[in-house]
PDB file of C-alpha atoms in Angstrom:
ATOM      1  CA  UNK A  48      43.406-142.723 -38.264  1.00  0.00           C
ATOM      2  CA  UNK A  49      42.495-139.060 -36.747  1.00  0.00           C
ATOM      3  CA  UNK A  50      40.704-136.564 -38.952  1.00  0.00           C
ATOM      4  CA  UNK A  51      43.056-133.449 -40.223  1.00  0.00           C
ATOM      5  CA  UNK A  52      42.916-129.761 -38.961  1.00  0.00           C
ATOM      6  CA  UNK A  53      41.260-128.673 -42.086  1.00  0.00           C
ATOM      7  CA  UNK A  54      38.257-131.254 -42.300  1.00  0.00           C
ATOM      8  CA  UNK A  55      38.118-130.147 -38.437  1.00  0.00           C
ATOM      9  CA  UNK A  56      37.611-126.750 -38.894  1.00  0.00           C
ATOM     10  CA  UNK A  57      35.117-127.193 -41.839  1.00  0.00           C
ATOM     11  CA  UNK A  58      33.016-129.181 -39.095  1.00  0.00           C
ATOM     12  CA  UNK A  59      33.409-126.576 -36.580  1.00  0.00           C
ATOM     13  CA  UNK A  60      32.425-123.742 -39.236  1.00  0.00           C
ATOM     14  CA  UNK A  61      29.257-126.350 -40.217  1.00  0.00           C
ATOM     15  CA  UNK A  62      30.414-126.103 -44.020  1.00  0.00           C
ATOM     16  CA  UNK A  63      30.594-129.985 -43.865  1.00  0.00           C
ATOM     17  CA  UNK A  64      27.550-131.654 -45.767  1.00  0.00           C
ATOM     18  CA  UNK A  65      26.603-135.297 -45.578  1.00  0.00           C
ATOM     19  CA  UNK A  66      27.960-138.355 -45.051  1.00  0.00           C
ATOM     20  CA  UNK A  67      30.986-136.552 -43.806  1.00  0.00           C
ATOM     21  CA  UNK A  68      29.201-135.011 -41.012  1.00  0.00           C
ATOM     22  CA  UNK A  69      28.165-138.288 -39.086  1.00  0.00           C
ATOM     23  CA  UNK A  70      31.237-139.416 -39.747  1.00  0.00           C
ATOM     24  CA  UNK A  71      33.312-137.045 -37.917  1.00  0.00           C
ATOM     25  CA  UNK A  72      31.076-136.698 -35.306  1.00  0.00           C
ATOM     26  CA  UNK A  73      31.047-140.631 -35.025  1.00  0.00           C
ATOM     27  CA  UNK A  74      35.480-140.262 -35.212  1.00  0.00           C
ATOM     28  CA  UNK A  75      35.067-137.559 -32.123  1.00  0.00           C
ATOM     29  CA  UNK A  76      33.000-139.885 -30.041  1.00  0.00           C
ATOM     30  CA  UNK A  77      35.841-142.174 -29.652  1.00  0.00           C
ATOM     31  CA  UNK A  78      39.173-140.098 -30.259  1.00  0.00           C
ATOM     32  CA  UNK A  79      40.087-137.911 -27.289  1.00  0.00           C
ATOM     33  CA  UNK A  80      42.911-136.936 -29.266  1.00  0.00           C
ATOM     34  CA  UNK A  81      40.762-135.375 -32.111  1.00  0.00           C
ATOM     35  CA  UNK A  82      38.101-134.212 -29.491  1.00  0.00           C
ATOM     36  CA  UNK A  83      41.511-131.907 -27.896  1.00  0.00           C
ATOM     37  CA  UNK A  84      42.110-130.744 -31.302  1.00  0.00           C
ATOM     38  CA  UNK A  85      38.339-129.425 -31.868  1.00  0.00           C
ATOM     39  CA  UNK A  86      38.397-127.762 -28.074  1.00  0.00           C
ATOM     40  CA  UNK A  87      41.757-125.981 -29.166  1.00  0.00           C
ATOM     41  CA  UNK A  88      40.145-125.247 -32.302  1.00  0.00           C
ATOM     42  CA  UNK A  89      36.972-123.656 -30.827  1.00  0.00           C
ATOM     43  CA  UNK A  90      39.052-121.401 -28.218  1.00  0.00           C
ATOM     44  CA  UNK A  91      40.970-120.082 -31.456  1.00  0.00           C
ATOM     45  CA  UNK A  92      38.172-119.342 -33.109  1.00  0.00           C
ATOM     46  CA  UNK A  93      36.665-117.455 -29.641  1.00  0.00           C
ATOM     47  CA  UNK A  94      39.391-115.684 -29.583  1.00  0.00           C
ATOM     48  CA  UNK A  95      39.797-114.257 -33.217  1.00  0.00           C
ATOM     49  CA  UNK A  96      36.098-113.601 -32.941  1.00  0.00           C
ATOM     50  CA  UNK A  97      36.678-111.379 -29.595  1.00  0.00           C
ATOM     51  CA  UNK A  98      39.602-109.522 -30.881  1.00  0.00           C
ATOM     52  CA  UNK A  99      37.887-108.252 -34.129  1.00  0.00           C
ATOM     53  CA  UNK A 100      35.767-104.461 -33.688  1.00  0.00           C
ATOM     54  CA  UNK A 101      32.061-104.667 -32.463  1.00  0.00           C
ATOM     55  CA  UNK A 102      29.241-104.100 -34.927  1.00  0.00           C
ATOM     56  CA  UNK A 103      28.712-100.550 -33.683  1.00  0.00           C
ATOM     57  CA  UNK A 104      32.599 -99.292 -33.969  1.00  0.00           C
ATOM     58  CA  UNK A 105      31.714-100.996 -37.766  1.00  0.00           C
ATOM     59  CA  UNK A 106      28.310 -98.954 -38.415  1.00  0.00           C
ATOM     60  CA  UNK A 107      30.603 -95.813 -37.170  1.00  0.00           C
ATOM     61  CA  UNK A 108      33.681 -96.533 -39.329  1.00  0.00           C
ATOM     62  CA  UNK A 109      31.472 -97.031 -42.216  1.00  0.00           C
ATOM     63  CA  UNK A 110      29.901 -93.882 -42.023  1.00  0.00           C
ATOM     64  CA  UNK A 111      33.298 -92.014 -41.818  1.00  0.00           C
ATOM     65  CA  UNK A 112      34.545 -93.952 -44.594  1.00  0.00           C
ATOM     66  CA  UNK A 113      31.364 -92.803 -46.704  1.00  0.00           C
ATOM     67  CA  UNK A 114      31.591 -89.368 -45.983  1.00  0.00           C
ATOM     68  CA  UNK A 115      34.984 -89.514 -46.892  1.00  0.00           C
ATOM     69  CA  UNK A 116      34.448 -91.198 -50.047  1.00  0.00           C
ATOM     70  CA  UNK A 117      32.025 -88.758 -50.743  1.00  0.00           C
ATOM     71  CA  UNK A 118      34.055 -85.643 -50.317  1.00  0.00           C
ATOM     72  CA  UNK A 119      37.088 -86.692 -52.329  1.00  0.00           C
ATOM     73  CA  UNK A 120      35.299 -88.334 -55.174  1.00  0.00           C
ATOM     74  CA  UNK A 121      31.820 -87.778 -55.132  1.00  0.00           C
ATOM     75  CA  UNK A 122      32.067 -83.251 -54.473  1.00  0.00           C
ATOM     76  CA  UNK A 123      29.822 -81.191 -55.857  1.00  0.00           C
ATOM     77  CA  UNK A 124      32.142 -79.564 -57.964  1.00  0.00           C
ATOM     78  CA  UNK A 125      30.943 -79.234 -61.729  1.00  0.00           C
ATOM     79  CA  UNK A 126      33.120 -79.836 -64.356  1.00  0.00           C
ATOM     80  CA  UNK A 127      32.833 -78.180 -67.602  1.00  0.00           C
ATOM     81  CA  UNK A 128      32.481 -80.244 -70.859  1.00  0.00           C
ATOM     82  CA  UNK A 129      35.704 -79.100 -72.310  1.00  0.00           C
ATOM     83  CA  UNK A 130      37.894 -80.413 -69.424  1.00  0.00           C
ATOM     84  CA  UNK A 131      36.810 -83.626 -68.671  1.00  0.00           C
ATOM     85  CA  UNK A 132      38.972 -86.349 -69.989  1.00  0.00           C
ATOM     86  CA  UNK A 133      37.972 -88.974 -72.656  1.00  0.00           C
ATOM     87  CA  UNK A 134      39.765 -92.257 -72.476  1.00  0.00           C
ATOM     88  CA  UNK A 135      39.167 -94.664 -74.777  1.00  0.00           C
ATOM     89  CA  UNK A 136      40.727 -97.747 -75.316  1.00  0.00           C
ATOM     90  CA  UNK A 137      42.067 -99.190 -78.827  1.00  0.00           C
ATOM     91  CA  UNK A 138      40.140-101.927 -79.032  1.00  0.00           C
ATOM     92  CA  UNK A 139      36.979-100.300 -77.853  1.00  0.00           C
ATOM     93  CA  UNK A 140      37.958 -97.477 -80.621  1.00  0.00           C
ATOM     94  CA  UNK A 141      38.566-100.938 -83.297  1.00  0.00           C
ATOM     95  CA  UNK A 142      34.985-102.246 -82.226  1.00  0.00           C
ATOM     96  CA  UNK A 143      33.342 -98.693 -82.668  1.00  0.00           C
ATOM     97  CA  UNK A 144      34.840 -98.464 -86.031  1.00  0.00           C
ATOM     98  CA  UNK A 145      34.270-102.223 -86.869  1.00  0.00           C
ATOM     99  CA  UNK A 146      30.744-101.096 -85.668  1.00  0.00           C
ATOM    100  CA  UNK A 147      30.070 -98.475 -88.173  1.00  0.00           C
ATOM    101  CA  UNK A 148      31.232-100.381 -91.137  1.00  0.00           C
ATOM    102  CA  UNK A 149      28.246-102.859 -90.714  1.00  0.00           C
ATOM    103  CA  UNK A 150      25.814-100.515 -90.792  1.00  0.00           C
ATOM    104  CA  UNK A 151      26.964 -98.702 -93.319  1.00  0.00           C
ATOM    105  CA  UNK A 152      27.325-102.292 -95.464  1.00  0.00           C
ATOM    106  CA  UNK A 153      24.287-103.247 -94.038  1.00  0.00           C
ATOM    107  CA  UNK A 154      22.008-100.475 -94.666  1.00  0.00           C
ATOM    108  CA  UNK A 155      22.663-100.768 -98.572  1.00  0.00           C
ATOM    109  CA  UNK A 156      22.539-104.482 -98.286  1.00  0.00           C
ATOM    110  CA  UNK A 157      19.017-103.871 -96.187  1.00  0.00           C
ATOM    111  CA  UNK A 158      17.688-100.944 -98.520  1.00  0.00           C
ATOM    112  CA  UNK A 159      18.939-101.853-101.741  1.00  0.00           C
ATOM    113  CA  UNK A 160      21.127 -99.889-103.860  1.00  0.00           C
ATOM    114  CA  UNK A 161      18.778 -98.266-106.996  1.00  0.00           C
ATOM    115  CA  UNK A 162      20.390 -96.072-109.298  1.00  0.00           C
ATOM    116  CA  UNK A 163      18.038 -93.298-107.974  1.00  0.00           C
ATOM    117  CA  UNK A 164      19.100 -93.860-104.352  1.00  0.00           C
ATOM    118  CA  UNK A 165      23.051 -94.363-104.963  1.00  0.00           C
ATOM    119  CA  UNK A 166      23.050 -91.308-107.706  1.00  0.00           C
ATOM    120  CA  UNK A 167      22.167 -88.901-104.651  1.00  0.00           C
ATOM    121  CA  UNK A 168      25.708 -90.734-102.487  1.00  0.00           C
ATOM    122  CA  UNK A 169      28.213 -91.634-104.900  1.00  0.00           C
ATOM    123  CA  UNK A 170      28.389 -89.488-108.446  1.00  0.00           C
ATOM    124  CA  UNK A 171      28.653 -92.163-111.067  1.00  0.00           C
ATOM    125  CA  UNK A 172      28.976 -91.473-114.963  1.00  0.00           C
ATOM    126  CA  UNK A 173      28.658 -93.834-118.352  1.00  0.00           C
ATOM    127  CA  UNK A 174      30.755 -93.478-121.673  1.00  0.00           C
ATOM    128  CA  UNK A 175      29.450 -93.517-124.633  1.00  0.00           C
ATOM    129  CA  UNK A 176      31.205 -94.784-127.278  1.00  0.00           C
ATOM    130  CA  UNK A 177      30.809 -92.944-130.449  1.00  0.00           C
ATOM    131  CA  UNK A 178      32.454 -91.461-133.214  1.00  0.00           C
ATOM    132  CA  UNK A 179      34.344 -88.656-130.941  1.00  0.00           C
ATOM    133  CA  UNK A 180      35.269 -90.978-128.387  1.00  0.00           C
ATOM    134  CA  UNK A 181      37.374 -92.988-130.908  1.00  0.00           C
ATOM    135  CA  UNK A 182      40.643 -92.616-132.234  1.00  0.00           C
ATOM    136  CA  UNK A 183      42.145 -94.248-134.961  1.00  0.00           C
ATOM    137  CA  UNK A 184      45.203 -95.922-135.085  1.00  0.00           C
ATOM    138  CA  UNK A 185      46.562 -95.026-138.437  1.00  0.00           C
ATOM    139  CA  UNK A 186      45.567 -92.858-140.906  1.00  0.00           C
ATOM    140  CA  UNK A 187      45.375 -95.233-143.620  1.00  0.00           C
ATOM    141  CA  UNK A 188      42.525 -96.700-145.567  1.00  0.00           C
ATOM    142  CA  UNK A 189      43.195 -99.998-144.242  1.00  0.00           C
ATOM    143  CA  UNK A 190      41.138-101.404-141.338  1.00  0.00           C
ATOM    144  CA  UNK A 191      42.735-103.264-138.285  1.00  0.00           C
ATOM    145  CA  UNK A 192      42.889-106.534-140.270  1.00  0.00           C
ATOM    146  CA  UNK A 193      46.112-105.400-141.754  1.00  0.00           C
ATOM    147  CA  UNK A 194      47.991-104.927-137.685  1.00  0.00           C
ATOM    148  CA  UNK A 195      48.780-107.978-135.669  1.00  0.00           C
ATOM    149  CA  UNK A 196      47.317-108.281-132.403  1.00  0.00           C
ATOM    150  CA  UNK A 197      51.102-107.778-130.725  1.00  0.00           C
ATOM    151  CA  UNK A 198      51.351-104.033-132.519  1.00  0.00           C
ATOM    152  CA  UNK A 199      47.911-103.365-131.718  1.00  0.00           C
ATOM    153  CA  UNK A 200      48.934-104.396-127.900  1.00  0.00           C
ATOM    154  CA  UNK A 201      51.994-102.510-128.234  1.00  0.00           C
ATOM    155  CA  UNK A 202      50.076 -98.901-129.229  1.00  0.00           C
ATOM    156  CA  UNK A 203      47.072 -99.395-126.663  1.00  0.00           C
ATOM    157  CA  UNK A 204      50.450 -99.643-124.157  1.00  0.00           C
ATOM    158  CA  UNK A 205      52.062 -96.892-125.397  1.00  0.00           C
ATOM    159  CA  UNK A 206      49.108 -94.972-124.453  1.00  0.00           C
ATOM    160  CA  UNK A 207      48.353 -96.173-121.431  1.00  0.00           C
ATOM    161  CA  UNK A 208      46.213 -98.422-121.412  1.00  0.00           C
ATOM    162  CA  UNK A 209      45.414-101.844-119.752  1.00  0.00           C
ATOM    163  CA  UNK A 210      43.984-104.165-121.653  1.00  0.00           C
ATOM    164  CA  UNK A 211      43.145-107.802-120.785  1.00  0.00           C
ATOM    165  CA  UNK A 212      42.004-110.275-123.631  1.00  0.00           C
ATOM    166  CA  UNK A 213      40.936-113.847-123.420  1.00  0.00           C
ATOM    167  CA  UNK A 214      40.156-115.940-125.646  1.00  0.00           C
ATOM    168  CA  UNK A 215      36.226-117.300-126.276  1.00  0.00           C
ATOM    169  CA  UNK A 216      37.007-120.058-129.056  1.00  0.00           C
ATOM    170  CA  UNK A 217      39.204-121.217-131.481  1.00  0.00           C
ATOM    171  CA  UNK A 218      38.810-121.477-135.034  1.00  0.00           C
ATOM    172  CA  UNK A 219      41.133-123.158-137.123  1.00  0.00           C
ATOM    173  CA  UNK A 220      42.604-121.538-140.380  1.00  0.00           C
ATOM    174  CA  UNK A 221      41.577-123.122-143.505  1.00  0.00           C
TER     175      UNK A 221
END
């Protein structure tokens, strides 16, 4: 069985390792028919080598090509701050802001957050409860023993408010 164009041309490049090496060249000592094929092979490859530019029309090229380059991109022409261009890219602009976010979490989880330090960022306030910050529900004499819990409910909503109760324990009535 003769050895393929491609394996052929790997041996001729000399990209072939071992043990396929030996064994080509052990296949060509033998097969005229494969030895034609290399021959044919190696005048191809002459001849794309010949009809490519020398190394010195390559230096010269280059340099044109550079100075090119260099004119059209690369001038000497200052641009001012205000009319340059800023392009930025959404996820870059997701990963900047993602970015900031940490180290803003991160610098109170890192330097604590005293009441001294966080009065000076965020204004906080307590209420007091006392005897002007309560209202009474009725004017009577009687306490809030005497309202159920459902029109006590009912007035706080009335007025606004939100109020969430749970239950601790039960006692049973006696």
């Amino acid at each position: 069985m003769c050895i393929d164009d491609g394996l052929l041309s790997s041996y001729l490049d000399g990209e072939l390792g071992e043990p396929y090496k030996s064994q080509v060249e052990e296949h060509l000592s033998y097969c005229t028919a494969c030895q034609s094929r290399l021959e044919k092979l190696k005048k191809l490859d002459a001849i794309i080598k010949g009809v490519g530019p020398s190394d010195e029309e390559l230096t010269s090229r280059q340099e044109q090509t550079l100075s090119i380059l260099e004119k059209k991109c690369f001038s000497n022409k200052k641009i001012s701050f205000w009319r340059k261009k800023l392009e930025v890219s959404i996820p870059s602009m997701v990963t900047a802001a993602a970015g900031i976010i940490v180290v803003f979490i991160g610098s109170f989880a890192l330097f604590g957050s005293s009441s001294s330090n966080t009065s000076d960022i965020m204004p906080s306030f307590s209420a007091q409860a006392g005897s002007e910050n309560v209202h009474l529900v009725s004017t009577k004499e009687q306490g809030l023993d005497a309202y159920s819990l459902e029109e006590i409910m009912k007035y706080l909503d009335s007025k606004g408010y939100n109020v969430d109760i749970s239950i601790k324990g039960l006692k049973p009535i006696e």
